[in-house]
Each structure stands twice: as structure tokens, then as C-alpha cells.
PDB file of C-alpha atoms and ligand atoms in Angstrom:
ATOM      1  CA  UNK A 312       0.154  -0.186   0.033  1.00 68.00           C
ATOM      2  CA  UNK A 313       1.238   3.784  -0.734  1.00 66.00           C
ATOM      3  CA  UNK A 314       1.919   4.725   2.910  1.00 66.00           C
ATOM      4  CA  UNK A 315       1.740   8.570   2.160  1.00 61.00           C
ATOM      5  CA  UNK A 316       5.176   9.171   3.423  1.00 61.00           C
ATOM      6  CA  UNK A 317       4.998  13.163   3.170  1.00 66.00           C
ATOM      7  CA  UNK A 318       5.323  13.164  -0.766  1.00 77.00           C
ATOM      8  CA  UNK A 319       3.817  15.641  -2.678  1.00 93.00           C
ATOM      9  CA  UNK A 320       2.188  13.670  -5.825  1.00 96.00           C
ATOM     10  CA  UNK A 321       0.859  15.194  -8.919  1.00 97.00           C
ATOM     11  CA  UNK A 322      -0.890  13.791 -10.988  1.00 97.00           C
ATOM     12  CA  UNK A 323       1.005  15.575 -14.804  1.00 97.00           C
ATOM     13  CA  UNK A 324      -0.362  14.276 -18.895  1.00 96.00           C
ATOM     14  CA  UNK A 325       3.065  14.289 -20.287  1.00 96.00           C
ATOM     15  CA  UNK A 326       4.511  11.254 -20.530  1.00 97.00           C
ATOM     16  CA  UNK A 327       7.277  10.239 -18.040  1.00 97.00           C
ATOM     17  CA  UNK A 328      10.853   8.925 -18.526  1.00 95.00           C
ATOM     18  CA  UNK A 329      14.845   8.944 -17.581  1.00 92.00           C
ATOM     19  CA  UNK A 330      15.691  12.122 -18.224  1.00 88.00           C
ATOM     20  CA  UNK A 331      12.297  13.556 -18.775  1.00 90.00           C
ATOM     21  CA  UNK A 332      11.636  17.471 -17.864  1.00 92.00           C
ATOM     22  CA  UNK A 333       8.444  18.200 -17.363  1.00 96.00           C
ATOM     23  CA  UNK A 334       6.747  21.452 -17.625  1.00 96.00           C
ATOM     24  CA  UNK A 335       3.597  22.616 -15.090  1.00 95.00           C
ATOM     25  CA  UNK A 336       0.584  24.514 -15.444  1.00 93.00           C
ATOM     26  CA  UNK A 337       0.345  27.975 -14.222  1.00 93.00           C
ATOM     27  CA  UNK A 338      -1.749  26.988 -11.480  1.00 91.00           C
ATOM     28  CA  UNK A 339       0.079  24.105  -9.810  1.00 92.00           C
ATOM     29  CA  UNK A 340       2.991  26.361 -10.652  1.00 94.00           C
ATOM     30  CA  UNK A 341       1.631  29.018  -8.108  1.00 93.00           C
ATOM     31  CA  UNK A 342       0.270  26.572  -5.822  1.00 92.00           C
ATOM     32  CA  UNK A 343       3.780  24.853  -5.133  1.00 93.00           C
ATOM     33  CA  UNK A 344       5.580  28.313  -4.620  1.00 93.00           C
ATOM     34  CA  UNK A 345       2.782  30.395  -2.872  1.00 93.00           C
ATOM     35  CA  UNK A 346       0.556  27.884  -0.500  1.00 93.00           C
ATOM     36  CA  UNK A 347       3.489  25.074  -0.558  1.00 92.00           C
ATOM     37  CA  UNK A 348       6.564  27.513  -0.317  1.00 93.00           C
ATOM     38  CA  UNK A 349       8.750  25.423  -2.099  1.00 93.00           C
ATOM     39  CA  UNK A 350      11.369  26.307  -4.411  1.00 91.00           C
ATOM     40  CA  UNK A 351      13.768  25.374  -7.095  1.00 93.00           C
ATOM     41  CA  UNK A 352      14.990  21.385  -5.574  1.00 94.00           C
ATOM     42  CA  UNK A 353      12.208  20.490  -3.676  1.00 95.00           C
ATOM     43  CA  UNK A 354      11.378  17.011  -4.449  1.00 95.00           C
ATOM     44  CA  UNK A 355       8.406  15.343  -5.969  1.00 96.00           C
ATOM     45  CA  UNK A 356       6.859  12.262  -7.468  1.00 97.00           C
ATOM     46  CA  UNK A 357       4.496  12.342 -10.934  1.00 97.00           C
ATOM     47  CA  UNK A 358       1.921  10.125 -12.204  1.00 98.00           C
ATOM     48  CA  UNK A 359      -0.016  10.146 -15.202  1.00 98.00           C
ATOM     49  CA  UNK A 360      -2.003   7.292 -15.296  1.00 98.00           C
ATOM     50  CA  UNK A 361       0.387   5.451 -17.541  1.00 98.00           C
ATOM     51  CA  UNK A 362       3.961   5.486 -16.541  1.00 98.00           C
ATOM     52  CA  UNK A 363       3.860   4.492 -13.052  1.00 98.00           C
ATOM     53  CA  UNK A 364       5.231   7.276 -10.263  1.00 97.00           C
ATOM     54  CA  UNK A 365       8.143   8.688 -11.023  1.00 97.00           C
ATOM     55  CA  UNK A 366      10.603  10.769  -8.239  1.00 96.00           C
ATOM     56  CA  UNK A 367      11.362  14.588  -9.788  1.00 96.00           C
ATOM     57  CA  UNK A 368      12.495  17.528  -8.612  1.00 95.00           C
ATOM     58  CA  UNK A 369      11.672  20.769  -8.999  1.00 95.00           C
ATOM     59  CA  UNK A 370      13.703  21.930 -11.398  1.00 93.00           C
ATOM     60  CA  UNK A 371      12.851  25.648 -11.479  1.00 91.00           C
ATOM     61  CA  UNK A 372       9.812  27.833 -10.037  1.00 90.00           C
ATOM     62  CA  UNK A 373       9.379  31.416 -11.096  1.00 87.00           C
ATOM     63  CA  UNK A 374       5.867  33.061 -11.640  1.00 87.00           C
ATOM     64  CA  UNK A 375       2.827  30.817 -12.915  1.00 87.00           C
ATOM     65  CA  UNK A 376       6.103  28.539 -14.775  1.00 91.00           C
ATOM     66  CA  UNK A 377       7.504  25.369 -12.961  1.00 95.00           C
ATOM     67  CA  UNK A 378       9.814  22.100 -14.473  1.00 96.00           C
ATOM     68  CA  UNK A 379      10.278  18.924 -12.928  1.00 96.00           C
ATOM     69  CA  UNK A 380      13.143  16.843 -13.535  1.00 96.00           C
ATOM     70  CA  UNK A 381      12.249  13.226 -13.585  1.00 96.00           C
ATOM     71  CA  UNK A 382      14.861  11.254 -11.716  1.00 95.00           C
ATOM     72  CA  UNK A 383      13.590   7.620 -11.435  1.00 96.00           C
ATOM     73  CA  UNK A 384      10.366   5.469 -11.328  1.00 97.00           C
ATOM     74  CA  UNK A 385       9.509   4.274  -8.095  1.00 96.00           C
ATOM     75  CA  UNK A 386       6.472   2.239  -8.641  1.00 96.00           C
ATOM     76  CA  UNK A 387       5.264   0.453 -11.640  1.00 97.00           C
ATOM     77  CA  UNK A 388       1.857   1.266 -13.062  1.00 98.00           C
ATOM     78  CA  UNK A 389      -0.511  -1.623 -11.965  1.00 95.00           C
ATOM     79  CA  UNK A 390      -3.655  -2.638 -13.133  1.00 93.00           C
ATOM     80  CA  UNK A 391      -6.805  -1.389 -11.587  1.00 94.00           C
ATOM     81  CA  UNK A 392     -10.317  -2.592 -11.302  1.00 94.00           C
ATOM     82  CA  UNK A 393     -12.647  -1.415 -13.414  1.00 96.00           C
ATOM     83  CA  UNK A 394     -15.477   0.197 -12.073  1.00 98.00           C
ATOM     84  CA  UNK A 395     -17.743   2.931 -13.006  1.00 98.00           C
ATOM     85  CA  UNK A 396     -19.565   4.901 -11.168  1.00 98.00           C
ATOM     86  CA  UNK A 397     -23.176   6.128 -13.053  1.00 98.00           C
ATOM     87  CA  UNK A 398     -24.788   9.066 -10.978  1.00 98.00           C
ATOM     88  CA  UNK A 399     -27.457  11.021 -11.297  1.00 97.00           C
ATOM     89  CA  UNK A 400     -26.136  14.411 -10.455  1.00 96.00           C
ATOM     90  CA  UNK A 401     -26.779  16.107  -6.869  1.00 94.00           C
ATOM     91  CA  UNK A 402     -25.981  19.788  -5.785  1.00 92.00           C
ATOM     92  CA  UNK A 403     -22.210  21.160  -5.676  1.00 88.00           C
ATOM     93  CA  UNK A 404     -21.113  20.355  -2.091  1.00 92.00           C
ATOM     94  CA  UNK A 405     -21.911  17.359  -2.197  1.00 94.00           C
ATOM     95  CA  UNK A 406     -21.290  16.318  -6.046  1.00 96.00           C
ATOM     96  CA  UNK A 407     -17.960  17.202  -5.506  1.00 97.00           C
ATOM     97  CA  UNK A 408     -17.661  15.088  -2.166  1.00 97.00           C
ATOM     98  CA  UNK A 409     -18.746  12.547  -4.209  1.00 98.00           C
ATOM     99  CA  UNK A 410     -16.137  12.217  -7.252  1.00 98.00           C
ATOM    100  CA  UNK A 411     -13.584  12.817  -4.532  1.00 98.00           C
ATOM    101  CA  UNK A 412     -14.467   9.768  -2.117  1.00 98.00           C
ATOM    102  CA  UNK A 413     -15.176   7.369  -5.152  1.00 98.00           C
ATOM    103  CA  UNK A 414     -11.945   8.177  -6.423  1.00 98.00           C
ATOM    104  CA  UNK A 415     -10.595   7.169  -3.405  1.00 98.00           C
ATOM    105  CA  UNK A 416     -12.524   3.961  -3.381  1.00 98.00           C
ATOM    106  CA  UNK A 417     -10.785   3.564  -6.245  1.00 98.00           C
ATOM    107  CA  UNK A 418     -13.475   4.188  -9.322  1.00 98.00           C
ATOM    108  CA  UNK A 419     -12.179   3.856 -12.753  1.00 98.00           C
ATOM    109  CA  UNK A 420     -14.598   6.777 -14.652  1.00 98.00           C
ATOM    110  CA  UNK A 421     -17.838   8.286 -13.364  1.00 98.00           C
ATOM    111  CA  UNK A 422     -20.153   8.979 -15.151  1.00 98.00           C
ATOM    112  CA  UNK A 423     -23.245  11.491 -14.529  1.00 98.00           C
ATOM    113  CA  UNK A 424     -26.994  10.798 -16.051  1.00 98.00           C
ATOM    114  CA  UNK A 425     -29.627  12.359 -16.001  1.00 98.00           C
ATOM    115  CA  UNK A 426     -32.768  10.290 -14.937  1.00 98.00           C
ATOM    116  CA  UNK A 427     -36.258  11.717 -14.688  1.00 97.00           C
ATOM    117  CA  UNK A 428     -36.790  12.707 -11.105  1.00 97.00           C
ATOM    118  CA  UNK A 429     -32.690  14.652 -11.574  1.00 96.00           C
ATOM    119  CA  UNK A 430     -33.389  18.027  -9.472  1.00 95.00           C
ATOM    120  CA  UNK A 431     -30.360  19.375 -11.034  1.00 93.00           C
ATOM    121  CA  UNK A 432     -29.470  21.124 -13.926  1.00 90.00           C
ATOM    122  CA  UNK A 433     -26.400  20.458 -15.204  1.00 94.00           C
ATOM    123  CA  UNK A 434     -22.521  19.368 -14.693  1.00 96.00           C
ATOM    124  CA  UNK A 435     -19.547  20.789 -14.321  1.00 97.00           C
ATOM    125  CA  UNK A 436     -17.192  17.993 -16.285  1.00 97.00           C
ATOM    126  CA  UNK A 437     -13.703  19.917 -15.105  1.00 97.00           C
ATOM    127  CA  UNK A 438     -15.125  20.656 -11.777  1.00 97.00           C
ATOM    128  CA  UNK A 439     -15.701  16.662 -11.450  1.00 98.00           C
ATOM    129  CA  UNK A 440     -12.209  15.638 -13.117  1.00 98.00           C
ATOM    130  CA  UNK A 441     -10.172  18.739 -11.057  1.00 97.00           C
ATOM    131  CA  UNK A 442     -11.592  16.857  -7.761  1.00 98.00           C
ATOM    132  CA  UNK A 443     -10.463  13.561  -8.715  1.00 98.00           C
ATOM    133  CA  UNK A 444      -7.726  14.590  -9.697  1.00 97.00           C
ATOM    134  CA  UNK A 445      -6.987  16.008  -6.124  1.00 96.00           C
ATOM    135  CA  UNK A 446      -8.371  13.035  -4.847  1.00 98.00           C
ATOM    136  CA  UNK A 447      -6.333  10.665  -6.497  1.00 98.00           C
ATOM    137  CA  UNK A 448      -3.137  12.771  -5.763  1.00 97.00           C
ATOM    138  CA  UNK A 449      -3.445  12.745  -2.021  1.00 96.00           C
ATOM    139  CA  UNK A 450      -4.237   8.605  -1.947  1.00 96.00           C
ATOM    140  CA  UNK A 451      -1.833   7.701  -3.576  1.00 96.00           C
ATOM    141  CA  UNK A 452      -3.590   6.097  -6.491  1.00 96.00           C
ATOM    142  CA  UNK A 453      -1.754   5.256  -9.902  1.00 97.00           C
ATOM    143  CA  UNK A 454      -4.667   6.566 -12.191  1.00 98.00           C
ATOM    144  CA  UNK A 455      -7.058   9.232 -12.209  1.00 98.00           C
ATOM    145  CA  UNK A 456     -10.811   8.150 -12.460  1.00 98.00           C
ATOM    146  CA  UNK A 457     -12.358   9.266 -16.300  1.00 98.00           C
ATOM    147  CA  UNK A 458     -15.266  11.879 -16.145  1.00 98.00           C
ATOM    148  CA  UNK A 459     -17.691  10.818 -18.968  1.00 98.00           C
ATOM    149  CA  UNK A 460     -20.005  13.345 -20.831  1.00 97.00           C
ATOM    150  CA  UNK A 461     -23.440  13.584 -19.151  1.00 97.00           C
ATOM    151  CA  UNK A 462     -26.225  11.767 -20.968  1.00 97.00           C
ATOM    152  CA  UNK A 463     -29.246  11.263 -19.598  1.00 97.00           C
ATOM    153  CA  UNK A 464     -30.736   8.059 -18.866  1.00 97.00           C
ATOM    154  CA  UNK A 465     -32.026   6.386 -22.112  1.00 97.00           C
ATOM    155  CA  UNK A 466     -28.545   7.723 -23.860  1.00 96.00           C
ATOM    156  CA  UNK A 467     -27.249   5.377 -21.282  1.00 97.00           C
ATOM    157  CA  UNK A 468     -28.921   2.781 -21.815  1.00 97.00           C
ATOM    158  CA  UNK A 469     -28.130   2.623 -25.242  1.00 96.00           C
ATOM    159  CA  UNK A 470     -24.806   3.311 -25.168  1.00 94.00           C
ATOM    160  CA  UNK A 471     -23.926   0.649 -22.414  1.00 97.00           C
ATOM    161  CA  UNK A 472     -20.860  -1.414 -23.615  1.00 96.00           C
ATOM    162  CA  UNK A 473     -22.400  -4.986 -23.680  1.00 94.00           C
ATOM    163  CA  UNK A 474     -20.554  -6.933 -20.708  1.00 94.00           C
ATOM    164  CA  UNK A 475     -20.506  -4.307 -18.561  1.00 97.00           C
ATOM    165  CA  UNK A 476     -22.504  -5.936 -15.615  1.00 95.00           C
ATOM    166  CA  UNK A 477     -24.827  -2.673 -13.516  1.00 97.00           C
ATOM    167  CA  UNK A 478     -24.807  -3.002  -9.798  1.00 97.00           C
ATOM    168  CA  UNK A 479     -28.025  -1.029  -9.886  1.00 98.00           C
ATOM    169  CA  UNK A 480     -28.547   0.412  -6.221  1.00 98.00           C
ATOM    170  CA  UNK A 481     -32.664  -0.050  -5.843  1.00 98.00           C
ATOM    171  CA  UNK A 482     -34.218   1.784  -3.177  1.00 96.00           C
ATOM    172  CA  UNK A 483     -37.642  -0.253  -3.472  1.00 95.00           C
ATOM    173  CA  UNK A 484     -36.586  -2.673  -1.293  1.00 94.00           C
ATOM    174  CA  UNK A 485     -37.252  -5.316  -4.861  1.00 93.00           C
ATOM    175  CA  UNK A 486     -33.715  -5.808  -4.453  1.00 95.00           C
ATOM    176  CA  UNK A 487     -31.032  -8.129  -3.088  1.00 95.00           C
ATOM    177  CA  UNK A 488     -28.613  -7.507  -0.181  1.00 97.00           C
ATOM    178  CA  UNK A 489     -25.704  -6.066  -1.763  1.00 97.00           C
ATOM    179  CA  UNK A 490     -22.718  -9.096   0.290  1.00 96.00           C
ATOM    180  CA  UNK A 491     -25.468 -12.009  -1.462  1.00 94.00           C
ATOM    181  CA  UNK A 492     -25.593 -10.556  -5.258  1.00 93.00           C
ATOM    182  CA  UNK A 493     -21.483  -9.884  -4.628  1.00 93.00           C
ATOM    183  CA  UNK A 494     -21.202 -13.538  -3.504  1.00 86.00           C
ATOM    184  CA  UNK A 495     -23.061 -14.520  -6.351  1.00 61.00           C
ATOM    185  CA  UNK A 496     -22.099 -12.330  -8.862  1.00 52.00           C
ATOM    186  CA  UNK A 497     -18.520 -11.253  -7.642  1.00 57.00           C
ATOM    187  CA  UNK A 498     -16.613 -13.737  -9.340  1.00 59.00           C
ATOM    188  CA  UNK A 499     -17.514 -12.665 -12.465  1.00 66.00           C
ATOM    189  CA  UNK A 500     -14.499 -11.079 -14.477  1.00 73.00           C
ATOM    190  CA  UNK A 501     -16.739  -8.870 -15.983  1.00 83.00           C
ATOM    191  CA  UNK A 502     -16.175  -5.245 -15.326  1.00 95.00           C
ATOM    192  CA  UNK A 503     -18.787  -3.484 -13.010  1.00 97.00           C
ATOM    193  CA  UNK A 504     -20.830  -0.396 -12.547  1.00 98.00           C
ATOM    194  CA  UNK A 505     -22.295   1.018  -9.887  1.00 98.00           C
ATOM    195  CA  UNK A 506     -25.387   2.802 -10.736  1.00 98.00           C
ATOM    196  CA  UNK A 507     -27.405   5.244  -8.298  1.00 98.00           C
ATOM    197  CA  UNK A 508     -30.469   6.952  -8.708  1.00 98.00           C
ATOM    198  CA  UNK A 509     -31.210  11.287  -7.465  1.00 97.00           C
ATOM    199  CA  UNK A 510     -32.687  12.379  -4.484  1.00 95.00           C
ATOM    200  CA  UNK A 511     -36.000  12.138  -6.118  1.00 95.00           C
ATOM    201  CA  UNK A 512     -35.360   8.572  -6.820  1.00 97.00           C
ATOM    202  CA  UNK A 513     -35.367   6.075  -9.905  1.00 97.00           C
ATOM    203  CA  UNK A 514     -38.626   6.276 -11.732  1.00 97.00           C
ATOM    204  CA  UNK A 515     -40.436   3.648 -11.816  1.00 96.00           C
ATOM    205  CA  UNK A 516     -40.446   2.785 -15.429  1.00 96.00           C
ATOM    206  CA  UNK A 517     -36.289   3.495 -15.118  1.00 97.00           C
ATOM    207  CA  UNK A 518     -36.177   0.589 -12.841  1.00 97.00           C
ATOM    208  CA  UNK A 519     -38.251  -1.492 -14.449  1.00 96.00           C
ATOM    209  CA  UNK A 520     -36.207  -0.937 -17.455  1.00 96.00           C
ATOM    210  CA  UNK A 521     -32.793  -1.526 -15.757  1.00 97.00           C
ATOM    211  CA  UNK A 522     -34.147  -4.642 -13.569  1.00 95.00           C
ATOM    212  CA  UNK A 523     -34.945  -6.236 -17.087  1.00 95.00           C
ATOM    213  CA  UNK A 524     -31.892  -6.156 -18.858  1.00 96.00           C
ATOM    214  CA  UNK A 525     -29.520  -9.599 -18.075  1.00 94.00           C
ATOM    215  CA  UNK A 526     -25.953  -7.499 -16.980  1.00 94.00           C
ATOM    216  CA  UNK A 527     -28.154  -5.447 -14.102  1.00 96.00           C
ATOM    217  CA  UNK A 528     -27.875  -7.401 -10.562  1.00 95.00           C
ATOM    218  CA  UNK A 529     -31.060  -4.899  -8.690  1.00 97.00           C
ATOM    219  CA  UNK A 530     -29.319  -4.960  -5.169  1.00 97.00           C
ATOM    220  CA  UNK A 531     -30.614  -3.213  -1.075  1.00 98.00           C
ATOM    221  CA  UNK A 532     -28.434  -1.370   1.190  1.00 98.00           C
ATOM    222  CA  UNK A 533     -30.463  -2.528   4.041  1.00 98.00           C
ATOM    223  CA  UNK A 534     -33.892  -0.948   5.200  1.00 97.00           C
ATOM    224  CA  UNK A 535     -32.434   2.432   5.782  1.00 97.00           C
ATOM    225  CA  UNK A 536     -33.285   4.470   2.944  1.00 97.00           C
ATOM    226  CA  UNK A 537     -29.222   6.457   2.079  1.00 98.00           C
ATOM    227  CA  UNK A 538     -28.597   9.861   0.489  1.00 97.00           C
ATOM    228  CA  UNK A 539     -27.840   9.170  -2.840  1.00 97.00           C
ATOM    229  CA  UNK A 540     -24.113   9.866  -2.167  1.00 97.00           C
ATOM    230  CA  UNK A 541     -24.539   7.723   0.888  1.00 98.00           C
ATOM    231  CA  UNK A 542     -25.351   4.922  -1.113  1.00 98.00           C
ATOM    232  CA  UNK A 543     -22.928   5.417  -3.850  1.00 98.00           C
ATOM    233  CA  UNK A 544     -20.089   5.190  -1.346  1.00 98.00           C
ATOM    234  CA  UNK A 545     -21.481   2.753   0.814  1.00 98.00           C
ATOM    235  CA  UNK A 546     -22.349   0.851  -2.655  1.00 98.00           C
ATOM    236  CA  UNK A 547     -18.676   1.249  -4.163  1.00 98.00           C
ATOM    237  CA  UNK A 548     -16.700  -0.229  -0.335  1.00 98.00           C
ATOM    238  CA  UNK A 549     -19.417  -3.272  -0.762  1.00 97.00           C
ATOM    239  CA  UNK A 550     -17.945  -3.963  -4.391  1.00 96.00           C
ATOM    240  CA  UNK A 551     -14.252  -3.579  -3.374  1.00 95.00           C
ATOM    241  CA  UNK A 552     -14.624  -5.285  -0.143  1.00 93.00           C
ATOM    242  CA  UNK A 553     -16.565  -8.118  -1.812  1.00 93.00           C
ATOM    243  CA  UNK A 554     -15.233  -8.430  -5.631  1.00 92.00           C
ATOM    244  CA  UNK A 555     -12.536  -5.415  -6.008  1.00 92.00           C
ATOM    245  CA  UNK A 556      -8.377  -4.971  -4.869  1.00 92.00           C
ATOM    246  CA  UNK A 557      -9.670  -4.587  -1.010  1.00 92.00           C
ATOM    247  CA  UNK A 558      -9.952  -8.357  -1.328  1.00 89.00           C
ATOM    248  CA  UNK A 559      -5.471  -8.909  -1.622  1.00 83.00           C
ATOM    249  CA  UNK A 560      -2.764  -8.194   0.987  1.00 69.00           C
ATOM    250  CA  UNK A 561      -1.640  -5.124   1.408  1.00 66.00           C
ATOM    251  CA  UNK A 562       1.832  -5.124   2.550  1.00 48.00           C
ATOM    252  CA  UNK A 563       1.928  -8.373  -0.739  1.00 42.00           C
ATOM    253  CA  UNK A 564       0.692  -5.588  -3.375  1.00 42.00           C
ATOM    254  CA  UNK A 565       2.712  -3.028  -2.253  1.00 42.00           C
ATOM    255  CA  UNK A 566       6.102  -5.144  -2.695  1.00 37.00           C
ATOM    256  CA  UNK A 567       4.835  -5.903  -5.807  1.00 40.00           C
ATOM    257  CA  UNK A 568       4.539  -2.890  -6.816  1.00 41.00           C
ATOM    258  CA  UNK A 569       7.095  -0.513  -5.470  1.00 39.00           C
ATOM    259  CA  UNK A 570       9.806  -0.946  -7.009  1.00 39.00           C
ATOM    260  CA  UNK A 571      13.428  -0.544  -5.087  1.00 36.00           C
ATOM    261  CA  UNK A 572      13.415   1.690  -1.775  1.00 36.00           C
ATOM    262  CA  UNK A 573      14.259   5.403  -0.638  1.00 34.00           C
TER     263      UNK A 573
HETATM  264  N1  SAH B1761     -36.430   9.979  -2.815  1.00 81.34           N
HETATM  265  C1  SAH B1761     -36.435   8.062  -3.046  1.00 81.34           C
HETATM  266  C2  SAH B1761     -34.987   8.219  -2.648  1.00 81.34           C
HETATM  267  C3  SAH B1761     -33.594   8.286  -3.560  1.00 81.34           C
HETATM  268  S1  SAH B1761     -32.686   7.941  -2.473  1.00 81.34           S
HETATM  269  C4  SAH B1761     -37.132   7.352  -2.531  1.00 81.34           C
HETATM  270  O1  SAH B1761     -38.389   8.576  -1.455  1.00 81.34           O
HETATM  271  O2  SAH B1761     -37.737   6.337  -2.634  1.00 81.34           O
HETATM  272  C5  SAH B1761     -31.425   8.230  -4.167  1.00 81.34           C
HETATM  273  C6  SAH B1761     -30.501   6.989  -4.817  1.00 81.34           C
HETATM  274  O3  SAH B1761     -29.763   6.705  -3.276  1.00 81.34           O
HETATM  275  C7  SAH B1761     -31.838   5.369  -5.059  1.00 81.34           C
HETATM  276  O4  SAH B1761     -32.527   6.018  -6.164  1.00 81.34           O
HETATM  277  C8  SAH B1761     -31.085   4.674  -4.998  1.00 81.34           C
HETATM  278  O5  SAH B1761     -30.327   4.356  -6.320  1.00 81.34           O
HETATM  279  C9  SAH B1761     -29.885   4.859  -3.279  1.00 81.34           C
HETATM  280  N2  SAH B1761     -30.705   4.400  -2.318  1.00 81.34           N
HETATM  281  C10 SAH B1761     -31.304   4.992  -1.626  1.00 81.34           C
HETATM  282  N3  SAH B1761     -31.153   4.242  -0.409  1.00 81.34           N
HETATM  283  C11 SAH B1761     -30.841   2.909  -0.492  1.00 81.34           C
HETATM  284  C12 SAH B1761     -31.162   1.558  -0.256  1.00 81.34           C
HETATM  285  N4  SAH B1761     -31.888   0.841   1.196  1.00 81.34           N
HETATM  286  N5  SAH B1761     -30.806   0.543  -1.301  1.00 81.34           N
HETATM  287  C13 SAH B1761     -30.508   1.032  -2.348  1.00 81.34           C
HETATM  288  N6  SAH B1761     -30.761   1.614  -2.773  1.00 81.34           N
HETATM  289  C14 SAH B1761     -30.627   2.904  -2.178  1.00 81.34           C
END
């Protein structure tokens, strides 16, 4: 497991390789210089979702610009669970919270979906992505979840990949207890998605349509009605524990992904 020993981790888009110099965005440079008060020579870690994690040094740091020199790879890129979260948008502070926490819980993609009873009219995709990046940097992930373009419910189903199972959070009480569903289906190697409705709930016909699909497992999350954000995070945690990467031993995972020691 990544032990978070005070390393400043930064997500960048550029390729990472020995000897490369990587420029940082003006916002990043400002943050490092004015908020963290770093200066040239400070160590940082970089990752891009493809090339593992790299130890680097701030080579130069000016007003609104910064450049890092890469030194060595400290972790190789490793496979991560393929778990999407399809969720009806909720209000601003709570959607930020969902993007951050779902990232910590290891989702590979966030897909905002407008169901019939969704009360929020638009989604700021850039803001969701910024929240996901911040959480990925903080929790030691080697990737940042993708944020897909918001879709309405019909578009979502029309574009749904045939092999991806849906763990449908069904507040009606008709679903199978989530642990039971994942005991049977968790061994299924298919990629999965957790799907959660809006504060107003799924419309009856939406639930009916979903339940009829062979790729859907409708599940219940206990006897209490959860807020949408609670339901999303609870379902993701159950999936990770029963079918995802919480099943492995952390220490073992760490020795296989960490290359070299400091
Ligand atoms: N207003 C709705 C509740 C919506 S809760 C009503 O009164 O019925 C928001 C979403 O969280 C739901 O659409 C569902 O996806 C999920 N959810 C909440 N509680 C749940 C539970 N106990 N089991 C499964 N899903 C739940």
C-alpha cells in the first residue's frame, strides 16, 4: 500500500521517462510556490496514469511556471479494478464530495446521468475532474478516473457496453442484499458499474427497464433510505470488499508494485 510519507504527488498529462523535463501548469506552479512555499530543488512525485510514479525534482519555479526533472521510477503502473460509477447529479458540494470519495474508493470512471427525477440541471465536468485529480494525488492512486460526458438515461442505456454489469442500487426494497449479489456475481470477471439514482429516486419505468436487462443486478443497501451520495459510496465500498482490490493483502500488493526503496 502507498504509505503517503509526505511526498507531494502531482498528476500530469505528459509522458514520464528517465531524463524527461515536465512543465507544470500555471495553477500548479502557483500552488507549489505560494501555498506550499517550495523552491527549486524540492522533491516531488509525478504520475500520469500510464507510466507509474516517478521521483522528480523541481528544477525551476517562477511566477506561474515550473518545471520538474525526472529522476527515477518508484512504482510501476499496475492494473486497477475496472469499476464505473453512474450517478444522477446532486448539488455542488455533495457532487464534489462524491467525485473525491469515489476516487479514493478506486472507481475507474464517473458517469453523470440525468434520470427523470434528477433535480440538478447541469454538471461541471471540469470541476468533477479537478476533484478526482486532487483525491488521486492525495490517496496514492496511480490513475485518475475518467469523467464521461453527462448523458440522459436513454442515452446511457443506448451506449452501454454489453459486457459491463450494473450493480443497481434499488431503493424499492425489491433488490437482493448487496453482499449476496456480489457473492454470486462477484466472481464474474466482467467489468462492473455501480448505478445510483437521484434524491428523488429512480422513476418506476426506469427501474423496470433496468431490472429487465440481463447485465443488471438490482441490490438493496439495507432497510434505511440513504441519501444518493451515501448509497454510491456504500455500494462502491461493498464492491471493493467483495469483488475488488480490498480482497488482496496490502503488504503483498505494495512489495510487488514498489520498485526499489528510499
Ligand atoms: N426519494 C427516493 C429515495 C432516493 S435515494 C424515495 O423516497 O424512494 C437516492 C438513491 O440512492 C436511490 O435512487 C438509490 O439508487 C439509492 N438508495 C438509497 N437508499 C437505498 C437502499 N436502502 N438500497 C438501495 N439503494 C438505495
